[in-house]
Amino acid sequence: MPFTRQEVRALYDRPLLALIDEARAVHKKNHVDDEVQLCTLLSVKTGGCQEDCAYCPQSSHYETNVEPEKILDVRAVVAHARRAKELGSTRFCMGWAWREVKDGPAFENMLQIVKGVKEVGIEACVTAGMVTEAQARRLGEAGLDAYNHNLDTSRENYRSIIKTRTFDDRLRTLENVRKAGVTICSGGIIGMGESIDDRCEMLRTLANLEPQPESVPINALVPVEGTPLGDMPPIDPLDLVRMIAVARVLMPKTRVRLSAGRTSLTREAQMLCLMSGANSIFYGEKLLTTPNPDEEDDLSLLRDAGLRTMQPAT
Ligand code: SAM
Ligand code: DTB
Ligand code: SF4
């Protein structure tokens, strides 16, 4: 039975400690509860994007400090993947600032990159905008493990954040990825001025997908100067804890990733997120274009929390 609006909202509104208890119980039942996945991000194609996502420094609609750059070549990307593996990441996530994947040389290059990264022996994830089923199938054949395509916010709030595509466009790509047999990574952002209902509705849409996404990144907005959301106030870290806990309860088997925005969180806030069902983080000094915590700080946080990093599948 799909989750109803009321059910999800009731869960979100539970007393925080009761919600965390439930999330923790669900987490323990479905996961190795002291294990955290490390994922490294790399921007393969940076900036100059046609879409107008209000949060994004890479959109060509806004003046930000991100300048469009040349697409990285296969060798450079593979070298980054090798380094990510050496540093202990088990997933390598690559971004292309595109509205959609177009057939042609750039897509063929993406396929070569995926093949090269897979030879390194690390999970490969791509995020590059909309894809057709045929394209997703070719990515799968090249060895791609996951495709990231975030819903970002609720259907109701979508148009206040992005005008150049629709929520249904987003769902269509997720369907194409699923049909092609590539796993789905899809989540969203809090801190963009959305209501609590918007947050709940976004999680409800994700949780009602059949099957549910294998991985759900929860991002806190990184406000970037020049974007329409550049002046947004920081979120209350406990709201992030709540989002993660609700995601964990609604999607017991999913990997929930504590994603962008960690540089503004204390160690304690991050630990609460990890306690409430998050079992994955982006690891390494940079997200796509904005900073992420230093590796040593993350390793000491995990160590102090008594958590282990996930080991590569043998
Ligand atoms: N162009 C592709 C797309 O939008 O699907 C892939 C790259 S895009 C940068 C990937 C995701 O990064 C977005 O869906 C959004 O959730 C997240 N993101 C981008 N800018 C962000 C910011 N300033 N703060 C938090 N998350 C952000
Ligand atoms: C996701 O949900 N967050 C990552 C990844 N998936 C691609 C990207 C965060 C980007 C934050 C802004 C930047 O660094 O440009
Ligand atoms: Fe940024 Fe992706 Fe939106 Fe392009 S489609 S503006 S890269 S979030």
mmCIF file of C-alpha atoms and ligand atoms in Angstrom:
data_model
loop_
_atom_site.group_PDB
_atom_site.id
_atom_site.type_symbol
_atom_site.label_atom_id
_atom_site.label_comp_id
_atom_site.label_asym_id
_atom_site.label_seq_id
_atom_site.Cartn_x
_atom_site.Cartn_y
_atom_site.Cartn_z
ATOM 1 C CA MET A 1 0.000 0.000 0.000
ATOM 2 C CA PRO A 2 1.428 3.407 -0.926
ATOM 3 C CA PHE A 3 2.112 5.833 1.910
ATOM 4 C CA THR A 4 -0.473 8.577 2.322
ATOM 5 C CA ARG A 5 0.214 12.256 2.816
ATOM 6 C CA GLN A 6 -1.115 12.083 6.380
ATOM 7 C CA GLU A 7 0.968 9.052 7.326
ATOM 8 C CA VAL A 8 4.216 10.669 6.264
ATOM 9 C CA ARG A 9 3.396 13.970 7.918
ATOM 10 C CA ALA A 10 2.458 12.179 11.154
ATOM 11 C CA LEU A 11 5.819 10.422 11.109
ATOM 12 C CA TYR A 12 7.678 13.697 10.511
ATOM 13 C CA ASP A 13 5.782 15.349 13.394
ATOM 14 C CA ARG A 14 6.577 12.669 15.960
ATOM 15 C CA PRO A 15 8.559 13.720 19.012
ATOM 16 C CA LEU A 16 12.151 13.772 17.769
ATOM 17 C CA LEU A 17 13.553 11.184 20.150
ATOM 18 C CA ALA A 18 10.722 8.749 19.403
ATOM 19 C CA LEU A 19 11.335 9.251 15.679
ATOM 20 C CA ILE A 20 15.060 8.646 16.108
ATOM 21 C CA ASP A 21 14.364 5.495 18.154
ATOM 22 C CA GLU A 22 12.167 4.132 15.407
ATOM 23 C CA ALA A 23 14.633 5.042 12.667
ATOM 24 C CA ARG A 24 17.426 3.414 14.609
ATOM 25 C CA ALA A 25 15.419 0.224 15.094
ATOM 26 C CA VAL A 26 14.606 0.052 11.368
ATOM 27 C CA HIS A 27 18.216 0.750 10.553
ATOM 28 C CA LYS A 28 19.572 -1.998 12.817
ATOM 29 C CA LYS A 29 17.167 -4.529 11.386
ATOM 30 C CA ASN A 30 18.095 -3.823 7.772
ATOM 31 C CA HIS A 31 21.749 -2.788 7.718
ATOM 32 C CA VAL A 32 25.119 -3.496 9.234
ATOM 33 C CA ASP A 33 24.518 -0.713 11.678
ATOM 34 C CA ASP A 34 28.076 0.520 12.229
ATOM 35 C CA GLU A 35 29.050 0.723 8.583
ATOM 36 C CA VAL A 36 29.210 3.900 6.474
ATOM 37 C CA GLN A 37 29.675 4.065 2.712
ATOM 38 C CA LEU A 38 32.199 6.627 1.441
ATOM 39 C CA CYS A 39 31.449 8.140 -1.982
ATOM 40 C CA THR A 40 33.740 10.459 -3.899
ATOM 41 C CA LEU A 41 32.300 13.080 -6.227
ATOM 42 C CA LEU A 42 33.899 14.459 -9.364
ATOM 43 C CA SER A 43 32.577 17.109 -11.711
ATOM 44 C CA VAL A 44 33.437 15.843 -15.198
ATOM 45 C CA LYS A 45 31.617 18.629 -17.009
ATOM 46 C CA THR A 46 31.371 21.811 -14.973
ATOM 47 C CA GLY A 47 29.111 24.817 -15.448
ATOM 48 C CA GLY A 48 27.280 26.308 -18.403
ATOM 49 C CA CYS A 49 24.104 24.306 -17.772
ATOM 50 C CA GLN A 50 20.904 25.266 -19.621
ATOM 51 C CA GLU A 51 18.605 24.530 -16.690
ATOM 52 C CA ASP A 52 17.594 27.223 -14.202
ATOM 53 C CA CYS A 53 17.661 25.257 -10.918
ATOM 54 C CA ALA A 54 17.555 28.061 -8.343
ATOM 55 C CA TYR A 55 20.075 26.385 -6.025
ATOM 56 C CA CYS A 56 22.703 25.569 -8.604
ATOM 57 C CA PRO A 57 25.971 27.443 -9.152
ATOM 58 C CA GLN A 58 26.414 25.633 -12.486
ATOM 59 C CA SER A 59 23.331 27.077 -14.150
ATOM 60 C CA SER A 60 24.133 29.479 -17.003
ATOM 61 C CA HIS A 61 21.136 31.562 -15.918
ATOM 62 C CA TYR A 62 23.060 33.015 -12.964
ATOM 63 C CA GLU A 63 26.342 34.860 -12.413
ATOM 64 C CA THR A 64 28.351 32.780 -9.958
ATOM 65 C CA ASN A 65 32.038 32.102 -9.426
ATOM 66 C CA VAL A 66 31.708 28.829 -11.367
ATOM 67 C CA GLU A 67 33.051 29.206 -14.900
ATOM 68 C CA PRO A 68 32.228 26.625 -17.570
ATOM 69 C CA GLU A 69 35.143 24.223 -17.979
ATOM 70 C CA LYS A 70 36.223 21.734 -20.611
ATOM 71 C CA ILE A 71 34.948 18.175 -20.168
ATOM 72 C CA LEU A 72 37.579 16.068 -18.391
ATOM 73 C CA ASP A 73 39.031 13.285 -20.502
ATOM 74 C CA VAL A 74 38.849 9.573 -19.775
ATOM 75 C CA ARG A 75 42.391 9.366 -18.391
ATOM 76 C CA ALA A 76 41.893 12.224 -15.954
ATOM 77 C CA VAL A 77 38.619 10.786 -14.667
ATOM 78 C CA VAL A 78 40.062 7.303 -14.278
ATOM 79 C CA ALA A 79 43.009 8.769 -12.353
ATOM 80 C CA HIS A 80 40.548 10.459 -9.979
ATOM 81 C CA ALA A 81 38.664 7.189 -9.552
ATOM 82 C CA ARG A 82 41.878 5.371 -8.700
ATOM 83 C CA ARG A 83 42.710 7.983 -6.066
ATOM 84 C CA ALA A 84 39.183 7.783 -4.643
ATOM 85 C CA LYS A 85 39.587 4.027 -4.269
ATOM 86 C CA GLU A 86 42.983 4.406 -2.586
ATOM 87 C CA LEU A 87 41.459 6.855 -0.121
ATOM 88 C CA GLY A 88 38.821 4.269 0.817
ATOM 89 C CA SER A 89 35.737 5.252 -1.181
ATOM 90 C CA THR A 90 33.665 2.423 -2.607
ATOM 91 C CA ARG A 91 31.554 4.586 -4.895
ATOM 92 C CA PHE A 92 32.650 7.128 -7.472
ATOM 93 C CA CYS A 93 29.963 9.643 -8.498
ATOM 94 C CA MET A 94 30.485 11.689 -11.626
ATOM 95 C CA GLY A 95 28.554 14.818 -12.595
ATOM 96 C CA TRP A 96 27.845 16.408 -15.954
ATOM 97 C CA ALA A 97 26.146 19.822 -15.828
ATOM 98 C CA TRP A 98 23.702 18.943 -18.572
ATOM 99 C CA ARG A 99 19.972 19.294 -18.993
ATOM 100 C CA GLU A 100 19.939 15.921 -20.725
ATOM 101 C CA VAL A 101 22.200 13.342 -22.260
ATOM 102 C CA LYS A 102 22.352 13.674 -26.046
ATOM 103 C CA ASP A 103 23.468 10.857 -28.307
ATOM 104 C CA GLY A 104 26.772 11.590 -30.020
ATOM 105 C CA PRO A 105 30.455 11.991 -29.182
ATOM 106 C CA ALA A 106 29.933 13.372 -25.656
ATOM 107 C CA PHE A 107 27.758 10.394 -24.737
ATOM 108 C CA GLU A 108 30.229 7.937 -26.292
ATOM 109 C CA ASN A 109 32.887 9.624 -24.157
ATOM 110 C CA MET A 110 30.722 9.145 -21.063
ATOM 111 C CA LEU A 111 30.438 5.435 -21.873
ATOM 112 C CA GLN A 112 34.230 5.176 -22.173
ATOM 113 C CA ILE A 113 34.594 6.948 -18.851
ATOM 114 C CA VAL A 114 32.194 4.526 -17.152
ATOM 115 C CA LYS A 115 34.106 1.547 -18.610
ATOM 116 C CA GLY A 116 37.420 3.002 -17.460
ATOM 117 C CA VAL A 117 36.133 3.683 -13.937
ATOM 118 C CA LYS A 118 34.727 0.168 -13.649
ATOM 119 C CA GLU A 119 38.167 -1.253 -14.517
ATOM 120 C CA VAL A 120 39.487 0.502 -11.417
ATOM 121 C CA GLY A 121 37.154 -1.683 -9.349
ATOM 122 C CA ILE A 122 34.835 0.870 -7.756
ATOM 123 C CA GLU A 123 31.078 1.432 -7.990
ATOM 124 C CA ALA A 124 30.231 3.969 -10.676
ATOM 125 C CA CYS A 125 27.407 6.496 -10.512
ATOM 126 C CA VAL A 126 26.588 9.161 -13.090
ATOM 127 C CA THR A 127 24.420 12.253 -12.790
ATOM 128 C CA ALA A 128 23.916 14.090 -16.063
ATOM 129 C CA GLY A 129 20.298 15.171 -16.377
ATOM 130 C CA MET A 130 17.548 13.410 -18.303
ATOM 131 C CA VAL A 131 18.206 10.095 -20.018
ATOM 132 C CA THR A 132 16.148 7.882 -22.305
ATOM 133 C CA GLU A 133 15.709 4.189 -21.608
ATOM 134 C CA ALA A 134 18.046 3.334 -24.512
ATOM 135 C CA GLN A 135 20.764 5.602 -23.109
ATOM 136 C CA ALA A 136 20.352 4.208 -19.607
ATOM 137 C CA ARG A 137 20.613 0.714 -21.072
ATOM 138 C CA ARG A 138 23.894 1.567 -22.790
ATOM 139 C CA LEU A 139 25.223 3.045 -19.561
ATOM 140 C CA GLY A 140 24.251 -0.178 -17.792
ATOM 141 C CA GLU A 141 26.043 -2.210 -20.449
ATOM 142 C CA ALA A 142 29.146 -0.073 -19.908
ATOM 143 C CA GLY A 143 29.000 -1.192 -16.272
ATOM 144 C CA LEU A 144 27.242 1.740 -14.603
ATOM 145 C CA ASP A 145 25.948 0.777 -11.157
ATOM 146 C CA ALA A 146 23.712 3.745 -10.389
ATOM 147 C CA TYR A 147 22.217 6.846 -11.956
ATOM 148 C CA ASN A 148 21.592 9.886 -9.770
ATOM 149 C CA HIS A 149 18.619 12.074 -10.569
ATOM 150 C CA ASN A 150 17.163 14.011 -7.642
ATOM 151 C CA LEU A 151 13.538 15.023 -7.221
ATOM 152 C CA ASP A 152 14.909 17.892 -5.134
ATOM 153 C CA THR A 153 11.536 19.012 -3.735
ATOM 154 C CA SER A 154 7.807 18.246 -3.831
ATOM 155 C CA ARG A 155 5.685 18.307 -6.972
ATOM 156 C CA GLU A 156 3.819 21.344 -5.547
ATOM 157 C CA ASN A 157 7.010 23.310 -4.913
ATOM 158 C CA TYR A 158 8.860 22.231 -8.055
ATOM 159 C CA ARG A 159 8.058 25.258 -10.214
ATOM 160 C CA SER A 160 9.269 27.704 -7.604
ATOM 161 C CA ILE A 161 12.732 26.094 -7.838
ATOM 162 C CA ILE A 162 13.040 25.004 -11.485
ATOM 163 C CA LYS A 163 11.115 26.342 -14.470
ATOM 164 C CA THR A 164 12.987 24.748 -17.354
ATOM 165 C CA ARG A 165 11.699 21.198 -16.669
ATOM 166 C CA THR A 166 8.895 19.513 -14.773
ATOM 167 C CA PHE A 167 8.549 17.101 -11.907
ATOM 168 C CA ASP A 168 7.119 14.584 -14.384
ATOM 169 C CA ASP A 169 10.238 14.907 -16.569
ATOM 170 C CA ARG A 170 12.185 13.907 -13.487
ATOM 171 C CA LEU A 171 9.974 10.896 -12.779
ATOM 172 C CA ARG A 172 10.208 9.799 -16.412
ATOM 173 C CA THR A 173 13.991 9.622 -16.248
ATOM 174 C CA LEU A 174 13.818 7.607 -13.039
ATOM 175 C CA GLU A 175 11.474 5.200 -14.799
ATOM 176 C CA ASN A 176 13.873 4.907 -17.758
ATOM 177 C CA VAL A 177 16.770 4.169 -15.437
ATOM 178 C CA ARG A 178 14.745 1.529 -13.601
ATOM 179 C CA LYS A 179 13.619 -0.160 -16.833
ATOM 180 C CA ALA A 180 17.220 -0.298 -18.009
ATOM 181 C CA GLY A 181 18.204 -2.209 -14.873
ATOM 182 C CA VAL A 182 20.503 0.486 -13.459
ATOM 183 C CA THR A 183 19.979 1.241 -9.756
ATOM 184 C CA ILE A 184 18.394 4.530 -8.751
ATOM 185 C CA CYS A 185 19.913 7.248 -6.603
ATOM 186 C CA SER A 186 17.373 10.009 -6.005
ATOM 187 C CA GLY A 187 16.834 12.447 -3.190
ATOM 188 C CA GLY A 188 16.519 16.131 -2.570
ATOM 189 C CA ILE A 189 17.466 19.316 -0.810
ATOM 190 C CA ILE A 190 16.195 21.057 2.301
ATOM 191 C CA GLY A 191 16.693 24.716 3.118
ATOM 192 C CA MET A 192 15.308 26.226 -0.088
ATOM 193 C CA GLY A 193 12.333 27.849 1.645
ATOM 194 C CA GLU A 194 10.097 24.793 1.250
ATOM 195 C CA SER A 195 7.359 23.914 3.744
ATOM 196 C CA ILE A 196 7.358 20.862 5.989
ATOM 197 C CA ASP A 197 4.646 19.413 3.744
ATOM 198 C CA ASP A 198 6.953 19.854 0.732
ATOM 199 C CA ARG A 199 9.673 17.899 2.512
ATOM 200 C CA CYS A 200 7.241 15.142 3.436
ATOM 201 C CA GLU A 201 5.775 14.979 -0.049
ATOM 202 C CA MET A 202 9.195 14.648 -1.620
ATOM 203 C CA LEU A 203 10.025 11.730 0.662
ATOM 204 C CA ARG A 204 6.597 10.221 0.038
ATOM 205 C CA THR A 205 7.096 10.280 -3.752
ATOM 206 C CA LEU A 206 10.477 8.567 -3.357
ATOM 207 C CA ALA A 207 9.162 5.987 -0.907
ATOM 208 C CA ASN A 208 6.181 5.171 -3.136
ATOM 209 C CA LEU A 209 8.370 4.321 -6.123
ATOM 210 C CA GLU A 210 8.267 0.608 -6.817
ATOM 211 C CA PRO A 211 10.842 -0.614 -6.126
ATOM 212 C CA GLN A 212 12.149 2.097 -3.837
ATOM 213 C CA PRO A 213 15.405 3.876 -4.812
ATOM 214 C CA GLU A 214 18.517 1.968 -3.750
ATOM 215 C CA SER A 215 20.031 5.210 -2.569
ATOM 216 C CA VAL A 216 18.608 8.534 -1.360
ATOM 217 C CA PRO A 217 20.840 11.577 -0.894
ATOM 218 C CA ILE A 218 19.538 14.213 1.507
ATOM 219 C CA ASN A 219 21.241 17.532 0.836
ATOM 220 C CA ALA A 220 21.152 20.719 2.889
ATOM 221 C CA LEU A 221 21.269 23.701 0.564
ATOM 222 C CA VAL A 222 24.745 25.120 0.079
ATOM 223 C CA PRO A 223 23.803 28.743 -0.609
ATOM 224 C CA VAL A 224 25.961 30.046 -3.446
ATOM 225 C CA GLU A 225 26.312 33.758 -4.168
ATOM 226 C CA GLY A 226 24.730 34.741 -7.457
ATOM 227 C CA THR A 227 22.039 32.037 -7.398
ATOM 228 C CA PRO A 228 18.466 33.029 -6.453
ATOM 229 C CA LEU A 229 18.899 31.049 -3.216
ATOM 230 C CA GLY A 230 22.276 32.546 -2.364
ATOM 231 C CA ASP A 231 20.894 34.372 0.681
ATOM 232 C CA MET A 232 18.891 31.569 2.240
ATOM 233 C CA PRO A 233 19.435 31.213 5.986
ATOM 234 C CA PRO A 234 20.993 27.965 7.204
ATOM 235 C CA ILE A 235 18.685 25.100 8.119
ATOM 236 C CA ASP A 236 18.158 23.902 11.661
ATOM 237 C CA PRO A 237 20.378 20.793 11.772
ATOM 238 C CA LEU A 238 17.631 18.968 13.678
ATOM 239 C CA ASP A 239 15.435 19.329 10.579
ATOM 240 C CA LEU A 240 18.057 17.385 8.665
ATOM 241 C CA VAL A 241 18.057 14.724 11.388
ATOM 242 C CA ARG A 242 14.282 14.508 11.090
ATOM 243 C CA MET A 243 14.429 14.188 7.270
ATOM 244 C CA ILE A 244 16.974 11.414 7.500
ATOM 245 C CA ALA A 245 15.025 9.572 10.173
ATOM 246 C CA VAL A 246 11.796 9.767 8.148
ATOM 247 C CA ALA A 247 13.625 8.597 5.015
ATOM 248 C CA ARG A 248 15.053 5.668 6.973
ATOM 249 C CA VAL A 249 11.665 4.591 8.349
ATOM 250 C CA LEU A 250 9.893 4.936 4.980
ATOM 251 C CA MET A 251 12.701 3.245 3.023
ATOM 252 C CA PRO A 252 14.200 0.606 5.324
ATOM 253 C CA LYS A 253 16.631 -0.961 2.848
ATOM 254 C CA THR A 254 17.743 2.175 1.037
ATOM 255 C CA ARG A 255 21.152 3.689 1.553
ATOM 256 C CA VAL A 256 20.443 7.161 2.944
ATOM 257 C CA ARG A 257 23.235 9.596 2.217
ATOM 258 C CA LEU A 258 24.005 12.628 4.382
ATOM 259 C CA SER A 259 25.010 14.726 1.374
ATOM 260 C CA ALA A 260 25.758 18.396 0.650
ATOM 261 C CA GLY A 261 25.894 20.924 3.469
ATOM 262 C CA ARG A 262 28.068 19.076 5.981
ATOM 263 C CA THR A 263 30.637 21.869 6.231
ATOM 264 C CA SER A 264 28.007 23.893 8.115
ATOM 265 C CA LEU A 265 27.198 21.073 10.524
ATOM 266 C CA THR A 266 28.918 20.362 13.830
ATOM 267 C CA ARG A 267 30.351 16.922 14.499
ATOM 268 C CA GLU A 268 27.498 16.336 16.908
ATOM 269 C CA ALA A 269 24.848 17.198 14.318
ATOM 270 C CA GLN A 270 26.487 14.876 11.798
ATOM 271 C CA MET A 271 26.610 12.127 14.391
ATOM 272 C CA LEU A 272 22.900 12.515 15.071
ATOM 273 C CA CYS A 273 22.295 12.123 11.328
ATOM 274 C CA LEU A 274 24.411 8.963 11.288
ATOM 275 C CA MET A 275 22.489 7.714 14.328
ATOM 276 C CA SER A 276 19.151 8.374 12.664
ATOM 277 C CA GLY A 277 19.673 6.228 9.611
ATOM 278 C CA ALA A 278 22.250 7.884 7.358
ATOM 279 C CA ASN A 279 24.804 5.302 6.244
ATOM 280 C CA SER A 280 26.644 7.054 3.473
ATOM 281 C CA ILE A 281 28.533 10.341 3.021
ATOM 282 C CA PHE A 282 30.384 12.195 0.295
ATOM 283 C CA TYR A 283 34.039 11.901 1.119
ATOM 284 C CA GLY A 284 36.776 14.192 -0.136
ATOM 285 C CA GLU A 285 37.429 17.898 -0.045
ATOM 286 C CA LYS A 286 35.057 18.885 -2.793
ATOM 287 C CA LEU A 287 31.485 18.130 -3.768
ATOM 288 C CA LEU A 288 30.984 19.190 -7.390
ATOM 289 C CA THR A 289 31.955 22.852 -7.132
ATOM 290 C CA THR A 290 31.657 23.628 -3.393
ATOM 291 C CA PRO A 291 33.726 22.470 -0.409
ATOM 292 C CA ASN A 292 33.132 19.345 1.672
ATOM 293 C CA PRO A 293 34.823 18.524 5.014
ATOM 294 C CA ASP A 294 38.484 17.436 5.038
ATOM 295 C CA GLU A 295 39.104 13.703 4.840
ATOM 296 C CA GLU A 296 40.949 13.597 8.179
ATOM 297 C CA ASP A 297 38.054 15.299 9.954
ATOM 298 C CA ASP A 298 35.611 12.790 8.523
ATOM 299 C CA LEU A 299 37.765 9.825 9.442
ATOM 300 C CA SER A 300 38.159 11.084 12.984
ATOM 301 C CA LEU A 301 34.428 11.721 13.260
ATOM 302 C CA LEU A 302 33.678 8.164 12.136
ATOM 303 C CA ARG A 303 36.320 6.773 14.460
ATOM 304 C CA ASP A 304 35.040 8.762 17.435
ATOM 305 C CA ALA A 305 31.502 7.612 16.686
ATOM 306 C CA GLY A 306 32.674 3.996 16.565
ATOM 307 C CA LEU A 307 31.707 3.601 12.922
ATOM 308 C CA ARG A 308 33.542 1.647 10.235
ATOM 309 C CA THR A 309 33.882 2.476 6.571
ATOM 310 C CA MET A 310 32.319 0.081 4.117
ATOM 311 C CA GLN A 311 34.781 -2.240 2.422
ATOM 312 C CA PRO A 312 34.713 -2.929 -1.311
ATOM 313 C CA ALA A 313 32.783 -6.038 -2.332
ATOM 314 C CA THR A 314 35.213 -8.855 -3.079
HETATM 315 N N1 SAM B 1 22.645 18.190 -14.058
HETATM 316 C C1 SAM B 1 22.295 17.003 -13.407
HETATM 317 C C2 SAM B 1 20.964 17.068 -12.702
HETATM 318 O O1 SAM B 1 20.564 18.135 -12.248
HETATM 319 O O2 SAM B 1 20.347 16.025 -12.572
HETATM 320 C C3 SAM B 1 23.351 16.515 -12.442
HETATM 321 C C4 SAM B 1 24.132 17.451 -11.554
HETATM 322 S S1 SAM B 1 23.247 18.326 -10.304
HETATM 323 C C5 SAM B 1 24.496 19.419 -9.727
HETATM 324 C C6 SAM B 1 22.996 17.116 -9.020
HETATM 325 C C7 SAM B 1 22.268 17.536 -7.785
HETATM 326 O O3 SAM B 1 23.105 18.329 -6.955
HETATM 327 C C8 SAM B 1 21.013 18.364 -7.907
HETATM 328 O O4 SAM B 1 19.905 17.609 -8.247
HETATM 329 C C9 SAM B 1 20.871 18.930 -6.507
HETATM 330 O O5 SAM B 1 20.102 18.071 -5.700
HETATM 331 C C10 SAM B 1 22.302 18.946 -5.998
HETATM 332 N N2 SAM B 1 22.755 20.334 -5.792
HETATM 333 C C11 SAM B 1 23.168 21.194 -6.736
HETATM 334 N N3 SAM B 1 23.492 22.388 -6.196
HETATM 335 C C12 SAM B 1 23.292 22.273 -4.869
HETATM 336 C C13 SAM B 1 23.457 23.172 -3.775
HETATM 337 N N4 SAM B 1 23.855 24.423 -3.950
HETATM 338 N N5 SAM B 1 23.165 22.716 -2.535
HETATM 339 C C14 SAM B 1 22.747 21.453 -2.350
HETATM 340 N N6 SAM B 1 22.570 20.561 -3.355
HETATM 341 C C15 SAM B 1 22.829 20.972 -4.591
HETATM 342 C C1 DTB B 2 23.551 14.834 -4.613
HETATM 343 O O1 DTB B 2 22.420 14.609 -4.178
HETATM 344 N N1 DTB B 2 24.352 15.767 -4.150
HETATM 345 C C2 DTB B 2 25.589 15.792 -4.896
HETATM 346 C C3 DTB B 2 25.422 14.618 -5.878
HETATM 347 N N2 DTB B 2 24.114 14.168 -5.594
HETATM 348 C C4 DTB B 2 25.637 14.820 -7.314
HETATM 349 C C5 DTB B 2 25.894 17.116 -5.474
HETATM 350 C C6 DTB B 2 25.906 18.232 -4.452
HETATM 351 C C7 DTB B 2 26.312 19.478 -5.137
HETATM 352 C C8 DTB B 2 26.466 20.630 -4.200
HETATM 353 C C9 DTB B 2 26.831 21.887 -4.899
HETATM 354 C C10 DTB B 2 28.134 21.835 -5.654
HETATM 355 O O2 DTB B 2 29.160 21.391 -5.102
HETATM 356 O O3 DTB B 2 28.155 22.295 -6.797
HETATM 357 FE FE1 SF4 B 3 22.695 22.425 -11.934
HETATM 358 FE FE2 SF4 B 3 21.927 19.960 -12.716
HETATM 359 FE FE3 SF4 B 3 20.179 22.025 -12.605
HETATM 360 FE FE4 SF4 B 3 22.096 21.963 -14.445
HETATM 361 S S1 SF4 B 3 20.396 20.517 -14.242
HETATM 362 S S2 SF4 B 3 21.458 23.753 -13.260
HETATM 363 S S3 SF4 B 3 23.785 21.084 -13.301
HETATM 364 S S4 SF4 B 3 21.245 21.047 -10.891
#
